[in-house]
Amino acid sequence: MDEQARIMQALGGVSLAGHSVQGGMGLQPPHGHDGTDDGRKQDIGDILHQIMTITDQSLDEAQAKKHGLNCHRMKPALFSVLCEIKEKTGLSIRGSQEEDPPDPQLMRLDNMLLAEGVSGPEKGGGSAAAAAAAAASGGASDNSIEHSDYRSKLTQIRQIYHTELEKYEQACNEFTTHVMNLLREQSRTRPISPKEIERMVGIIHRKFSSIQMQLKQSTCEAVMILRSRFLDARRKRRNFSKQATEILNEYFYSHLSNPYPSEEAKEELAKKCSITVSQAALQTDKRESSEHMADSAPQSVVSNWFGNKRIRYKKNIGKFQEEANLYAAKTAVTAAHAVAAAVQNSQTNSPTTPNSGSSGSFNLPNSGDMFLSMQSLNGDSYQGAQVGVNVQSQVDTLRHVISQTAGYSEALGGNTMYSPNGLNANGGWHDAMTPSSVISPTEGPGSVHSDTSN
DNA sequence: CATTATGATTGTTA
DNA sequence: TAACAATCATAATG
């Protein structure tokens, strides 16, 4: 209702101006307060139609008069007078102070819609997106099922949003061209500079964009409601997908000496684990950090995970040994290659097929090689060299594997190869807590408990 | 149904 | 302020 009234008002300025020679239309564009509180979205087409008919009527009514005026012999003189008057008064009009500052609110809405996937790229339809997400998170069939509902609703919103947006766009264009035609037509009777037309168009566009903002706002609202409901339904804790824990564990155990991922790393991990907003929003939606809760939350989820992991690992390492070995072995092959590359140790035995001997590759000869590599690494170049964290992590993994497979744990454990980092030799981040030495109670240092068979 | 695993929260600390 | 430690609540498991 309100909108309609205002649009009419805007147009009223135009048609009125035709009668009152005062070019003072739009001195105060009906833009003063955009309190677009009325949530009801008006059918623009309807409004347009009304407007059209109204103007048509007035045109019809004025047709004869206008014709007469145009043909009047005094017309040119009158016109020039009008022009003169306008020239004098017009200066005050064109206080074109509006420079289209990108409305922050609008930008916020846009960003949010983009983040929620409402306004972004097509994504090939909801179901495909859901499938992709499911595929991305590995065998997380449970997740995909739970998300499918959410996603379908989201696509619904998306569709509505797009059709509405398109409708508005179209209506805006129609209306604009109509007004422009009108003004052009009137410009024969009264002086209207192109600039004025431009300004009018600007006003119209602003008007419509404010309507669009309403649409965006309510769409955002809908998404929020949907999400909150979705989350409410599963406020309960959800376990991460298998793959996510894989990734996290991999990182954890390959950085066992310093399992404190940087913010960047956390973000990276979150991305890799495809931790979704639905998981992440659980903890953030209480206080309205609605701004960046789409991307800041996931890494705090990762932080949670690492916090829990560290403390629980430390609590009883024995329980985690198996897992540690598993993940260490998992990355050991690549680690070996990476280290080899870093050391420029080109004479390794398997340049081809990295995994050729993978499953059984942690028998003596191989691990011996690795150990040597590490020795050299540790011996001279590691400390000051720029080999860096990357290699360090690999060494972590290697050491672990080797300690398990070849029973070098004693030698390695006693060897404070990580002292440069100010860390305990075995990855005790804080206090004495040495994986290798803890291995001993469980298996004994010399127990060549063959992982290979496993 | 009891137990364990696990993600999140809360309060404390350096 | 991030990490820790304790704890809660629920999922997973047997």
XYZ file of C-alpha atoms (C1' of nucleotides) in Angstrom:
482
model
C 0.000 0.000 0.000
C 2.555 2.424 1.094
C 4.700 1.662 -1.850
C 1.918 2.131 -4.237
C 1.048 5.446 -2.783
C 4.576 6.595 -3.045
C 5.028 5.496 -6.564
C 1.901 7.249 -7.485
C 3.241 10.256 -5.803
C 6.379 10.045 -7.803
C 4.483 9.818 -10.971
C 2.142 12.522 -9.794
C 5.103 14.768 -9.797
C 5.521 14.119 -13.448
C 2.026 14.581 -14.658
C 1.385 17.424 -12.353
C 4.355 19.193 -13.702
C 2.645 19.185 -17.001
C 0.014 21.443 -15.616
C 1.822 23.558 -13.201
C 4.524 25.043 -15.279
C 6.689 25.076 -12.268
C 9.457 22.708 -13.058
C 9.773 22.129 -9.406
C 8.818 18.558 -9.588
C 10.878 16.240 -7.597
C 12.286 18.991 -5.533
C 11.983 16.521 -2.812
C 12.050 13.135 -4.395
C 9.852 10.831 -2.413
C 12.916 9.237 -1.167
C 13.283 10.934 2.136
C 12.513 8.021 4.341
C 12.746 4.583 2.998
C 10.968 3.083 5.885
C 10.004 0.127 3.842
C 8.423 -1.497 6.772
C 5.437 -2.839 4.984
C 6.434 -6.343 4.317
C 3.656 -7.069 1.872
C 5.037 -7.174 -1.561
C 2.762 -5.464 -3.960
C 2.097 -6.806 -7.299
C 4.065 -4.406 -9.352
C 2.349 -5.295 -12.520
C -0.900 -4.300 -10.984
C 0.413 -0.986 -9.898
C 1.877 -0.398 -13.262
C -1.371 -1.106 -14.890
C -3.192 1.310 -12.706
C -0.655 3.945 -13.368
C -0.821 3.364 -17.047
C -4.541 3.687 -17.175
C -4.483 6.789 -15.092
C -1.977 8.488 -17.289
C -3.773 7.350 -20.355
C -6.901 8.906 -19.064
C -5.244 12.139 -18.291
C -3.610 12.088 -21.651
C -6.872 11.461 -23.351
C -8.456 14.177 -21.447
C -5.716 16.579 -22.257
C -5.354 15.504 -25.798
C -7.515 18.146 -27.345
C -6.177 20.861 -25.175
C -2.676 19.888 -25.939
C -3.220 19.819 -29.595
C -4.697 23.218 -29.415
C -1.776 24.455 -27.468
C 0.729 23.021 -29.853
C -0.920 24.693 -32.733
C -1.364 27.945 -31.042
C 0.527 30.682 -32.707
C 1.806 31.945 -29.427
C 3.220 28.612 -28.573
C 6.837 29.266 -29.519
C 6.876 32.409 -27.542
C 5.328 30.758 -24.552
C 7.762 27.952 -24.811
C 10.711 30.231 -24.789
C 9.304 31.994 -21.777
C 8.966 28.734 -20.057
C 12.487 27.934 -20.903
C 13.618 31.176 -19.487
C 11.747 30.684 -16.288
C 13.081 27.280 -15.984
C 16.567 28.468 -16.624
C 16.255 30.778 -13.674
C 14.597 28.462 -11.262
C 16.217 25.366 -12.572
C 19.531 25.997 -10.933
C 18.126 25.208 -7.592
C 16.667 22.025 -8.874
C 19.700 20.325 -10.048
C 21.295 19.879 -6.755
C 22.269 16.486 -7.932
C 23.799 15.359 -4.716
C 22.898 11.748 -5.083
C 25.920 9.850 -6.231
C 24.736 6.355 -5.685
C 26.685 5.299 -2.665
C 26.627 1.557 -2.448
C 24.166 1.052 0.309
C 25.948 -0.939 2.988
C 22.780 -2.571 4.091
C 22.073 -3.725 0.612
C 25.557 -5.011 0.275
C 25.197 -6.924 3.447
C 22.048 -8.523 2.216
C 23.639 -9.334 -1.074
C 26.586 -10.904 0.602
C 24.436 -12.963 2.795
C 22.293 -14.164 -0.038
C 25.409 -15.046 -1.882
C 26.826 -16.867 1.069
C 23.683 -18.828 1.533
C 23.713 -19.800 -2.078
C 20.469 -18.048 -2.833
C 21.716 -15.520 -5.266
C 24.950 -17.071 -6.355
C 25.744 -19.122 -9.423
C 23.190 -21.519 -10.616
C 24.690 -24.533 -8.959
C 22.843 -26.685 -11.385
C 19.754 -27.067 -9.343
C 19.269 -28.107 -5.805
C 19.339 -31.814 -6.181
C 22.554 -31.758 -8.078
C 24.073 -29.516 -5.479
C 22.944 -31.840 -2.761
C 24.425 -34.737 -4.606
C 27.651 -32.885 -5.053
C 27.784 -32.064 -1.396
C 27.101 -35.634 -0.512
C 29.827 -36.767 -2.813
C 32.196 -34.209 -1.412
C 31.695 -35.430 2.082
C 32.405 -38.937 1.082
C 30.215 -41.665 2.369
C 28.258 -39.286 4.495
C 24.970 -40.599 3.393
C 23.428 -39.563 6.655
C 24.481 -36.025 6.102
C 23.167 -35.832 2.636
C 19.835 -37.169 3.696
C 19.556 -34.619 6.394
C 20.660 -31.873 4.132
C 18.369 -32.795 1.340
C 15.380 -31.440 3.133
C 17.130 -28.246 3.907
C 18.429 -27.944 0.432
C 15.153 -28.507 -1.239
C 13.618 -25.796 0.840
C 16.499 -23.557 0.066
C 16.068 -24.086 -3.627
C 12.464 -23.260 -3.212
C 13.329 -19.975 -1.657
C 15.863 -19.462 -4.323
C 13.360 -19.960 -7.046
C 10.885 -17.601 -5.556
C 13.557 -15.064 -5.057
C 14.706 -15.230 -8.618
C 11.300 -15.063 -10.169
C 10.373 -12.159 -7.991
C 13.566 -10.419 -8.773
C 13.043 -10.875 -12.433
C 9.538 -9.620 -12.174
C 10.691 -6.515 -10.413
C 13.382 -5.982 -12.918
C 10.966 -6.199 -15.742
C 8.459 -3.955 -14.074
C 11.141 -1.447 -13.395
C 12.193 -1.399 -16.997
C 8.679 -1.097 -18.214
C 7.914 1.683 -15.893
C 11.096 3.482 -16.722
C 10.527 3.382 -20.420
C 6.994 4.485 -19.900
C 7.997 7.462 -17.846
C 10.701 8.326 -20.279
C 8.321 8.258 -23.141
C 5.961 10.358 -21.212
C 8.582 12.906 -20.398
C 9.870 12.971 -23.922
C 6.439 13.493 -25.173
C 5.874 16.285 -22.733
C 9.145 17.875 -23.537
C 7.533 19.197 -26.643
C 5.172 21.179 -24.532
C 7.471 22.186 -21.777
C 11.203 22.315 -21.437
C 12.597 19.136 -19.986
C 16.266 18.617 -20.135
C 17.672 15.166 -20.664
C 19.307 15.557 -17.360
C 15.969 15.803 -15.729
C 14.835 12.669 -17.411
C 17.913 10.996 -16.246
C 17.231 12.139 -12.766
C 13.726 10.878 -12.922
C 14.976 7.544 -14.083
C 17.363 7.530 -11.210
C 14.545 8.147 -8.806
C 12.556 5.343 -10.280
C 15.450 3.014 -10.087
C 16.053 3.850 -6.518
C 12.451 3.270 -5.827
C 12.523 -0.121 -7.351
C 15.775 -1.041 -5.806
C 14.329 -0.253 -2.442
C 11.561 -2.632 -3.255
C 14.138 -5.139 -4.287
C 15.855 -4.654 -1.036
C 12.668 -5.538 0.669
C 12.565 -8.683 -1.327
C 16.115 -9.469 -0.422
C 15.445 -8.743 3.159
C 12.515 -11.034 3.378
C 14.418 -13.680 1.499
C 17.197 -13.454 4.004
C 14.677 -13.695 6.733
C 13.186 -16.770 5.179
C 16.577 -18.379 4.919
C 17.322 -17.597 8.500
C 14.073 -19.014 9.655
C 14.561 -22.076 7.582
C 17.984 -22.557 8.921
C 17.070 -22.005 12.494
C 14.286 -24.472 12.153
C 16.582 -26.897 10.459
C 19.068 -26.510 13.213
C 16.458 -26.712 15.865
C 15.344 -29.982 14.494
C 18.871 -31.256 14.808
C 20.146 -29.249 17.610
C 21.657 -32.455 18.716
C 25.248 -33.058 18.082
C 26.170 -34.513 14.752
C 29.288 -36.453 14.246
C 31.532 -35.357 11.492
C 31.649 -37.345 8.382
C 34.128 -40.130 8.139
C 36.140 -38.263 5.643
C 36.241 -35.148 7.720
C 37.691 -36.972 10.666
C 40.104 -38.629 8.313
C 41.382 -35.323 7.158
C 41.550 -33.886 10.609
C 43.299 -36.897 11.973
C 45.715 -36.869 9.147
C 46.658 -33.349 9.930
C 46.821 -34.018 13.606
C 49.122 -36.953 13.376
C 51.308 -35.508 10.746
C 51.772 -32.442 12.889
C 51.979 -34.384 16.038
C 54.877 -32.379 17.306
C 52.925 -29.214 17.027
C 49.269 -29.869 16.454
C 48.263 -26.256 16.497
C 46.973 -25.333 13.098
C 47.122 -21.706 12.240
C 44.007 -19.828 11.417
C 44.773 -20.335 7.806
C 45.293 -23.998 8.255
C 42.081 -24.247 10.159
C 40.260 -22.564 7.405
C 41.833 -24.835 4.917
C 40.912 -27.860 6.919
C 37.404 -26.648 7.369
C 37.118 -26.233 3.675
C 38.547 -29.634 3.003
C 36.233 -31.216 5.465
C 33.395 -29.331 3.893
C 32.145 -28.325 7.245
C 28.888 -26.723 6.452
C 27.256 -23.721 7.929
C 24.645 -25.942 9.415
C 27.312 -27.521 11.518
C 29.088 -24.311 12.160
C 26.174 -22.098 12.940
C 25.284 -24.054 15.999
C 27.589 -22.114 18.174
C 27.491 -18.724 16.606
C 23.901 -17.915 16.093
C 23.337 -17.054 19.683
C 25.008 -13.702 19.504
C 24.353 -12.016 16.278
C 27.630 -12.234 14.597
C 25.394 -12.774 11.659
C 27.976 -11.019 9.605
C 30.587 -13.577 8.987
C 29.142 -16.546 10.651
C 29.322 -18.219 7.339
C 33.044 -18.478 7.355
C 34.331 -17.788 10.799
C 32.411 -20.570 12.393
C 33.859 -23.520 10.513
C 37.317 -22.893 11.732
C 36.130 -22.660 15.275
C 34.655 -26.054 14.727
C 38.090 -27.130 13.689
C 39.465 -25.509 16.786
C 37.065 -27.467 18.873
C 38.139 -30.598 17.225
C 41.798 -29.953 17.774
C 41.225 -28.898 21.314
C 39.386 -32.066 22.061
C 41.862 -34.120 20.158
C 44.904 -32.712 21.823
C 43.556 -33.110 25.261
C 42.210 -36.535 24.696
C 45.311 -37.681 22.988
C 47.337 -36.452 25.831
C 45.050 -38.020 28.332
C 45.875 -41.470 27.318
C 48.104 -41.844 24.437
C 47.946 -45.544 24.557
C 44.436 -45.508 23.331
C 45.428 -43.499 20.335
C 48.496 -45.408 19.345
C 46.713 -47.560 16.894
C 45.135 -44.627 15.247
C 48.386 -42.740 15.260
C 50.140 -45.544 13.500
C 47.402 -45.825 11.038
C 47.497 -42.234 10.008
C 51.208 -42.039 10.162
C 51.483 -44.973 7.859
C 48.908 -43.479 5.650
C 50.925 -40.435 4.900
C 54.255 -42.046 5.157
C 54.588 -42.866 1.524
C 54.026 -39.360 0.379
C 56.087 -38.149 3.243
C 58.933 -40.300 2.173
C 58.777 -38.894 -1.264
C 58.534 -35.386 -0.062
C 61.478 -35.785 2.208
C 63.406 -37.470 -0.489
C 62.705 -34.630 -2.782
C 63.649 -32.126 -0.192
C 66.913 -33.793 0.481
C 67.565 -34.250 -3.186
C 68.043 -37.835 -2.532
C 67.547 -38.957 -6.050
C 68.781 -42.468 -5.781
C 65.812 -43.919 -4.059
C 64.666 -47.217 -5.247
C 61.193 -46.535 -6.477
C 60.974 -43.536 -8.682
C 58.045 -45.018 -10.450
C 54.794 -46.075 -8.917
C 54.890 -44.342 -5.635
C 52.764 -46.958 -4.045
C 54.327 -49.912 -5.655
C 55.414 -51.361 -2.402
C 53.076 -49.370 -0.354
C 51.154 -51.847 1.646
C 54.128 -53.859 2.551
C 56.643 -51.161 2.144
C 57.373 -50.542 5.757
C 59.648 -53.402 6.167
C 63.206 -53.009 7.162
C 64.977 -51.936 4.034
C 62.667 -49.150 3.206
C 62.328 -47.737 6.606
C 66.019 -47.955 6.915
C 66.349 -45.745 3.938
C 63.962 -43.321 5.345
C 65.724 -43.292 8.557
C 68.948 -42.459 6.872
C 67.360 -39.663 5.043
C 66.117 -38.288 8.216
C 69.411 -38.649 9.831
C 71.061 -36.566 7.243
C 68.266 -34.118 7.416
C 68.445 -33.862 11.085
C 72.159 -33.939 11.221
C 73.033 -30.881 9.305
C 70.569 -29.136 7.165
C 67.402 -29.189 9.124
C 68.032 -26.627 11.763
C 68.777 -23.560 9.815
C 67.706 -24.673 6.445
C 64.658 -23.315 4.833
C 63.251 -26.744 4.450
C 60.741 -25.640 6.962
C 57.622 -26.850 8.546
C 56.606 -28.855 5.614
C 59.411 -31.270 5.968
C 59.106 -31.190 9.677
C 55.649 -32.594 9.493
C 56.795 -35.289 7.178
C 59.558 -36.118 9.529
C 57.012 -36.389 12.246
C 55.154 -38.952 10.349
C 58.238 -40.791 9.373
C 59.583 -40.937 12.804
C 56.394 -42.359 14.000
C 56.243 -45.020 11.423
C 59.796 -45.939 11.802
C 59.561 -46.147 15.493
C 56.766 -48.554 15.044
C 58.073 -50.621 12.253
C 61.746 -50.855 12.735
C 61.971 -50.432 16.417
C 64.091 -47.358 16.265
C 62.026 -45.718 18.819
C 64.720 -45.758 21.408
C 67.290 -44.164 19.256
C 64.911 -41.630 17.920
C 63.281 -40.998 21.194
C 66.538 -40.300 22.876
C 67.600 -38.181 20.038
C 66.274 -34.737 20.607
C 65.824 -34.015 17.024
C 63.086 -31.505 17.566
C 64.837 -29.507 20.151
C 65.237 -26.573 17.830
C 61.567 -26.111 18.072
C 61.691 -25.993 21.785
C 59.549 -29.017 21.821
C 59.901 -32.231 23.475
C 61.567 -34.733 21.328
C 58.459 -36.698 20.791
C 55.893 -34.117 20.293
C 55.097 -33.386 23.884
C 53.571 -30.048 23.189
C 53.484 -28.986 26.723
C 54.754 -31.375 29.249
C 56.353 -34.718 29.214
C 54.346 -36.857 26.988
C 56.262 -38.756 24.475
C 54.579 -40.975 21.992
C 57.568 -43.118 21.451
C 58.236 -43.581 25.085
C 54.659 -44.307 25.663
C 54.802 -46.885 23.043
C 57.246 -48.696 25.154
C 54.875 -49.556 27.953
C 52.401 -50.880 25.527
C 54.551 -52.723 23.152
C 58.070 -52.277 24.243
C 60.647 -50.549 22.173
C 61.929 -53.583 20.513
C 58.703 -55.245 19.701
C 58.779 -55.312 15.995
C 55.132 -55.577 15.953
C 54.806 -55.796 12.273
C 52.395 -53.296 10.917
C 53.077 -54.691 7.556
C 50.931 -57.650 8.243
C 48.172 -55.383 9.262
C 20.134 -50.238 28.401
C 24.976 -49.447 29.819
C 29.087 -47.848 27.950
C 31.996 -45.433 25.074
C 33.006 -41.820 21.617
C 32.693 -37.302 20.399
C 31.302 -32.491 19.451
C 30.312 -28.460 22.054
C 30.302 -25.434 26.110
C 32.019 -23.291 30.124
C 35.271 -21.620 33.310
C 40.128 -21.070 34.237
C 44.895 -19.916 33.177
C 49.182 -18.049 31.383
C 43.079 -14.400 23.909
C 44.083 -19.028 22.683
C 44.645 -23.191 24.910
C 43.446 -26.151 28.506
C 40.560 -28.841 31.546
C 36.353 -30.316 33.129
C 31.874 -31.217 31.950
C 27.597 -31.774 29.359
C 24.760 -33.961 25.978
C 24.046 -36.871 22.508
C 25.497 -40.356 18.961
C 27.263 -44.847 18.296
C 27.999 -49.330 19.827
C 27.396 -53.771 21.880
